[in-house]
PDB file of C-alpha atoms in Angstrom:
ATOM      1  CA  ALA A  61       4.080  44.701 -75.454  1.00 82.00           C
ATOM      2  CA  ASP A  62       4.157  44.057 -79.197  1.00 84.00           C
ATOM      3  CA  ARG A  63       7.014  41.580 -78.749  1.00 87.00           C
ATOM      4  CA  LEU A  64       5.167  39.747 -75.969  1.00 82.00           C
ATOM      5  CA  LEU A  65       1.958  39.550 -77.977  1.00 85.00           C
ATOM      6  CA  ALA A  66       3.852  38.270 -81.040  1.00 87.00           C
ATOM      7  CA  GLU A  67       5.167  35.333 -78.977  1.00 88.00           C
ATOM      8  CA  ILE A  68       1.764  34.170 -77.691  1.00 87.00           C
ATOM      9  CA  GLY A  69       0.973  30.947 -79.515  1.00 86.00           C
ATOM     10  CA  CYS A  70      -2.727  30.685 -78.744  1.00 86.00           C
ATOM     11  CA  PRO A  71      -5.822  32.806 -79.288  1.00 84.00           C
ATOM     12  CA  ALA A  72      -5.576  35.895 -77.089  1.00 82.00           C
ATOM     13  CA  HIS A  73      -7.139  39.290 -76.607  1.00 82.00           C
ATOM     14  CA  SER A  74      -5.122  42.218 -75.394  1.00 84.00           C
ATOM     15  CA  TYR A  75      -5.702  45.761 -74.296  1.00 85.00           C
ATOM     16  CA  LEU A  76      -2.733  48.098 -74.140  1.00 84.00           C
ATOM     17  CA  TRP A  77      -2.879  50.999 -71.692  1.00 80.00           C
ATOM     18  CA  GLY A  78      -4.011  54.101 -73.526  1.00 82.00           C
ATOM     19  CA  SER A  79      -5.741  52.180 -76.307  1.00 84.00           C
ATOM     20  CA  ASN A  80      -9.026  53.459 -77.672  1.00 85.00           C
ATOM     21  CA  GLY A  81     -12.148  52.018 -76.157  1.00 85.00           C
ATOM     22  CA  GLU A  82     -13.125  50.988 -72.673  1.00 88.00           C
ATOM     23  CA  ASN A  83     -10.559  49.140 -70.565  1.00 87.00           C
ATOM     24  CA  PRO A  84     -11.808  45.526 -70.304  1.00 88.00           C
ATOM     25  CA  TYR A  85      -9.806  44.709 -67.139  1.00 86.00           C
ATOM     26  CA  ALA A  86     -12.886  44.174 -64.952  1.00 87.00           C
ATOM     27  CA  ALA A  87     -14.354  41.853 -67.599  1.00 90.00           C
ATOM     28  CA  TYR A  88     -11.067  39.938 -67.827  1.00 89.00           C
ATOM     29  CA  LEU A  89     -11.182  39.399 -64.078  1.00 90.00           C
ATOM     30  CA  ALA A  90     -14.815  38.298 -64.146  1.00 90.00           C
ATOM     31  CA  LEU A  91     -14.251  35.761 -66.941  1.00 91.00           C
ATOM     32  CA  ALA A  92     -10.838  34.378 -66.004  1.00 90.00           C
ATOM     33  CA  ASP A  93     -10.278  30.879 -64.649  1.00 89.00           C
ATOM     34  CA  GLU A  94      -6.797  31.902 -63.452  1.00 90.00           C
ATOM     35  CA  ILE A  95      -5.167  35.316 -63.368  1.00 91.00           C
ATOM     36  CA  VAL A  96      -1.598  36.465 -64.014  1.00 90.00           C
ATOM     37  CA  VAL A  97      -0.834  40.025 -62.878  1.00 90.00           C
ATOM     38  CA  THR A  98       2.413  41.961 -63.065  1.00 88.00           C
ATOM     39  CA  THR A  99       3.737  43.261 -59.763  1.00 87.00           C
ATOM     40  CA  ASP A 100       4.010  46.892 -60.845  1.00 82.00           C
ATOM     41  CA  SER A 101       0.470  47.810 -59.802  1.00 83.00           C
ATOM     42  CA  ILE A 102      -0.827  47.235 -56.284  1.00 86.00           C
ATOM     43  CA  SER A 103      -4.324  48.118 -57.496  1.00 87.00           C
ATOM     44  CA  MET A 104      -4.358  45.462 -60.204  1.00 88.00           C
ATOM     45  CA  VAL A 105      -2.940  42.803 -57.872  1.00 90.00           C
ATOM     46  CA  HIS A 106      -5.462  43.706 -55.174  1.00 89.00           C
ATOM     47  CA  GLU A 107      -8.425  43.678 -57.565  1.00 90.00           C
ATOM     48  CA  ALA A 108      -7.341  40.301 -58.944  1.00 91.00           C
ATOM     49  CA  SER A 109      -6.917  38.885 -55.421  1.00 89.00           C
ATOM     50  CA  LEU A 110     -10.519  39.793 -54.586  1.00 87.00           C
ATOM     51  CA  THR A 111     -11.860  37.405 -57.256  1.00 88.00           C
ATOM     52  CA  GLY A 112     -10.852  34.281 -55.325  1.00 86.00           C
ATOM     53  CA  ARG A 113      -9.480  32.735 -58.510  1.00 89.00           C
ATOM     54  CA  PRO A 114      -5.956  31.311 -58.651  1.00 91.00           C
ATOM     55  CA  LEU A 115      -3.639  34.318 -58.826  1.00 92.00           C
ATOM     56  CA  HIS A 116      -0.104  34.272 -60.192  1.00 93.00           C
ATOM     57  CA  LEU A 117       2.264  37.201 -59.693  1.00 93.00           C
ATOM     58  CA  PHE A 118       4.646  37.981 -62.528  1.00 91.00           C
ATOM     59  CA  GLU A 119       7.441  39.917 -60.862  1.00 86.00           C
ATOM     60  CA  LEU A 120       8.862  42.706 -62.960  1.00 79.00           C
ATOM     61  CA  PRO A 121      12.385  43.972 -62.363  1.00 75.00           C
ATOM     62  CA  ALA A 122      12.248  46.664 -59.696  1.00 66.00           C
ATOM     63  CA  SER A 123      13.595  50.061 -60.567  1.00 65.00           C
ATOM     64  CA  GLY A 124      14.663  52.640 -58.045  1.00 63.00           C
ATOM     65  CA  ARG A 125      15.422  50.111 -55.307  1.00 69.00           C
ATOM     66  CA  LEU A 126      18.149  52.284 -53.796  1.00 77.00           C
ATOM     67  CA  LEU A 127      15.772  55.234 -53.493  1.00 78.00           C
ATOM     68  CA  ALA A 128      13.014  53.001 -52.098  1.00 74.00           C
ATOM     69  CA  ARG A 129      15.352  51.543 -49.467  1.00 78.00           C
ATOM     70  CA  ALA A 130      16.388  55.062 -48.418  1.00 83.00           C
ATOM     71  CA  ALA A 131      12.728  56.118 -48.131  1.00 82.00           C
ATOM     72  CA  TYR A 132      11.932  53.027 -46.003  1.00 81.00           C
ATOM     73  CA  ARG A 133      14.858  53.787 -43.678  1.00 88.00           C
ATOM     74  CA  ILE A 134      13.827  57.416 -43.273  1.00 88.00           C
ATOM     75  CA  ASP A 135      10.231  56.359 -42.613  1.00 86.00           C
ATOM     76  CA  ARG A 136      11.255  53.690 -40.107  1.00 87.00           C
ATOM     77  CA  GLY A 137      13.629  56.104 -38.352  1.00 90.00           C
ATOM     78  CA  ALA A 138      11.062  58.901 -38.130  1.00 89.00           C
ATOM     79  CA  ARG A 139       8.405  56.542 -36.760  1.00 87.00           C
ATOM     80  CA  ALA A 140      10.852  55.222 -34.141  1.00 91.00           C
ATOM     81  CA  ALA A 141      12.201  58.664 -33.190  1.00 89.00           C
ATOM     82  CA  ARG A 142      11.421  60.572 -30.036  1.00 91.00           C
ATOM     83  CA  ALA A 143       7.824  61.744 -29.716  1.00 91.00           C
ATOM     84  CA  PRO A 144       8.275  65.314 -31.049  1.00 90.00           C
ATOM     85  CA  VAL A 145      10.041  64.143 -34.227  1.00 91.00           C
ATOM     86  CA  ARG A 146       7.597  61.263 -34.761  1.00 91.00           C
ATOM     87  CA  ARG A 147       4.615  63.572 -34.186  1.00 92.00           C
ATOM     88  CA  ARG A 148       5.887  66.160 -36.703  1.00 92.00           C
ATOM     89  CA  TYR A 149       6.620  63.440 -39.284  1.00 90.00           C
ATOM     90  CA  LEU A 150       3.133  61.946 -38.949  1.00 90.00           C
ATOM     91  CA  ASP A 151       1.591  65.438 -39.074  1.00 91.00           C
ATOM     92  CA  LEU A 152       3.365  66.064 -42.390  1.00 90.00           C
ATOM     93  CA  ILE A 153       1.879  62.827 -43.713  1.00 88.00           C
ATOM     94  CA  ARG A 154      -1.610  63.507 -42.332  1.00 89.00           C
ATOM     95  CA  ASN A 155      -1.656  66.977 -43.843  1.00 90.00           C
ATOM     96  CA  GLY A 156      -0.512  65.773 -47.247  1.00 89.00           C
ATOM     97  CA  TRP A 157       2.963  67.329 -47.266  1.00 92.00           C
ATOM     98  CA  LEU A 158       4.701  63.932 -47.348  1.00 87.00           C
ATOM     99  CA  ALA A 159       3.669  60.567 -48.700  1.00 86.00           C
ATOM    100  CA  PRO A 160       4.964  57.580 -46.770  1.00 84.00           C
ATOM    101  CA  PRO A 161       6.751  54.970 -48.872  1.00 82.00           C
ATOM    102  CA  ARG A 162       4.630  52.182 -50.283  1.00 77.00           C
ATOM    103  CA  HIS A 163       5.715  48.771 -49.102  1.00 77.00           C
ATOM    104  CA  VAL A 164       4.966  46.996 -52.383  1.00 79.00           C
ATOM    105  CA  ALA A 165       7.185  43.981 -51.697  1.00 79.00           C
ATOM    106  CA  ALA A 166       5.594  43.508 -48.270  1.00 82.00           C
ATOM    107  CA  PHE A 167       2.151  43.492 -49.906  1.00 85.00           C
ATOM    108  CA  HIS A 168       3.245  40.838 -52.411  1.00 86.00           C
ATOM    109  CA  ASP A 169       4.984  38.809 -49.689  1.00 88.00           C
ATOM    110  CA  ARG A 170       1.786  38.813 -47.622  1.00 87.00           C
ATOM    111  CA  LEU A 171      -0.247  37.513 -50.573  1.00 88.00           C
ATOM    112  CA  LEU A 172       2.338  34.804 -51.282  1.00 90.00           C
ATOM    113  CA  SER A 173       2.788  33.673 -47.659  1.00 88.00           C
ATOM    114  CA  SER A 174      -0.976  33.544 -47.039  1.00 85.00           C
ATOM    115  CA  GLY A 175      -1.569  31.405 -50.140  1.00 86.00           C
ATOM    116  CA  GLN A 176      -3.660  34.081 -51.835  1.00 86.00           C
ATOM    117  CA  ALA A 177      -1.175  34.155 -54.713  1.00 90.00           C
ATOM    118  CA  ALA A 178       1.789  32.244 -56.099  1.00 91.00           C
ATOM    119  CA  PRO A 179       4.733  33.202 -58.265  1.00 91.00           C
ATOM    120  CA  LEU A 180       4.093  32.661 -61.961  1.00 88.00           C
ATOM    121  CA  GLY A 181       4.614  28.974 -62.711  1.00 86.00           C
ATOM    122  CA  ALA A 182       3.802  27.708 -59.208  1.00 88.00           C
ATOM    123  CA  ALA A 183       0.561  25.969 -58.316  1.00 85.00           C
ATOM    124  CA  VAL A 184      -2.130  27.943 -56.521  1.00 81.00           C
ATOM    125  CA  ALA A 185      -5.656  26.882 -55.606  1.00 75.00           C
ATOM    126  CA  PRO A 186      -8.892  28.877 -55.710  1.00 73.00           C
ATOM    127  CA  ARG A 187      -9.827  30.336 -52.336  1.00 71.00           C
ATOM    128  CA  ALA A 188     -12.644  32.072 -50.586  1.00 65.00           C
ATOM    129  CA  VAL A 189     -12.689  35.849 -50.531  1.00 63.00           C
ATOM    130  CA  ARG A 190     -13.577  37.939 -47.479  1.00 55.00           C
ATOM    131  CA  PRO A 191     -17.120  39.205 -47.973  1.00 52.00           C
ATOM    132  CA  ASP A 192     -17.241  40.560 -44.410  1.00 53.00           C
ATOM    133  CA  ALA A 193     -15.987  44.070 -45.185  1.00 56.00           C
ATOM    134  CA  SER A 194     -15.782  46.380 -48.143  1.00 66.00           C
ATOM    135  CA  ASP A 195     -12.477  47.499 -49.609  1.00 65.00           C
ATOM    136  CA  ALA A 196     -13.060  50.946 -48.158  1.00 70.00           C
ATOM    137  CA  ASP A 197     -13.726  49.505 -44.682  1.00 75.00           C
ATOM    138  CA  ARG A 198     -10.545  47.396 -44.776  1.00 72.00           C
ATOM    139  CA  ALA A 199      -8.491  50.327 -46.073  1.00 75.00           C
ATOM    140  CA  ALA A 200      -9.834  52.655 -43.382  1.00 78.00           C
ATOM    141  CA  GLU A 201      -9.075  50.032 -40.722  1.00 79.00           C
ATOM    142  CA  ALA A 202      -5.499  49.662 -41.990  1.00 77.00           C
ATOM    143  CA  VAL A 203      -4.951  53.431 -42.040  1.00 79.00           C
ATOM    144  CA  ARG A 204      -6.337  53.788 -38.515  1.00 79.00           C
ATOM    145  CA  GLY A 205      -3.884  51.094 -37.430  1.00 79.00           C
ATOM    146  CA  LEU A 206      -0.983  53.042 -38.926  1.00 78.00           C
ATOM    147  CA  PHE A 207      -1.874  56.262 -37.156  1.00 77.00           C
ATOM    148  CA  GLY A 208      -3.412  54.923 -33.973  1.00 69.00           C
ATOM    149  CA  ALA A 209      -6.249  56.870 -32.454  1.00 55.00           C
ATOM    150  CA  ALA A 210      -5.133  60.133 -34.037  1.00 54.00           C
ATOM    151  CA  ALA A 211      -7.435  63.109 -34.248  1.00 51.00           C
ATOM    152  CA  PRO A 212      -9.135  63.599 -37.614  1.00 57.00           C
ATOM    153  CA  VAL A 213      -7.383  65.831 -40.126  1.00 56.00           C
ATOM    154  CA  ARG A 214      -8.824  69.325 -40.299  1.00 54.00           C
ATOM    155  CA  HIS A 215      -9.101  70.592 -43.863  1.00 52.00           C
ATOM    156  CA  ARG A 216      -8.473  74.268 -44.349  1.00 51.00           C
TER     157      ARG A 216
END
């Protein structure tokens, strides 16, 4: 971070994770004309995409790709398996014993292909944001789609 900040040739403000004081990320988003976000945080990319301002994704080198590919294959295989195996796999996820792999690249690809974002250096235009549903509503809808009309999880 220090090396990056030393190379910036214009007035800039920075906040390094863990610094003292309140994180100004929300203020940065509110004041920005255009936004550049690294691809290591789905939350930051999502929050930036909700502003409707031109969004550029700065792709960081992926680490652990071999492990991620193995997790995707296991997930895909378990979801495509016979009903008893699939049901047990989804039960493990529903009950919090397993976490399904995050499809980070698919999320970024969707933003890029829909025009909601562009790779750093490419042109991207401002766009309208979807005011029709809250983040929580859209997330709940997506989760319901993943699990179908499954029964609610019973907490013990």
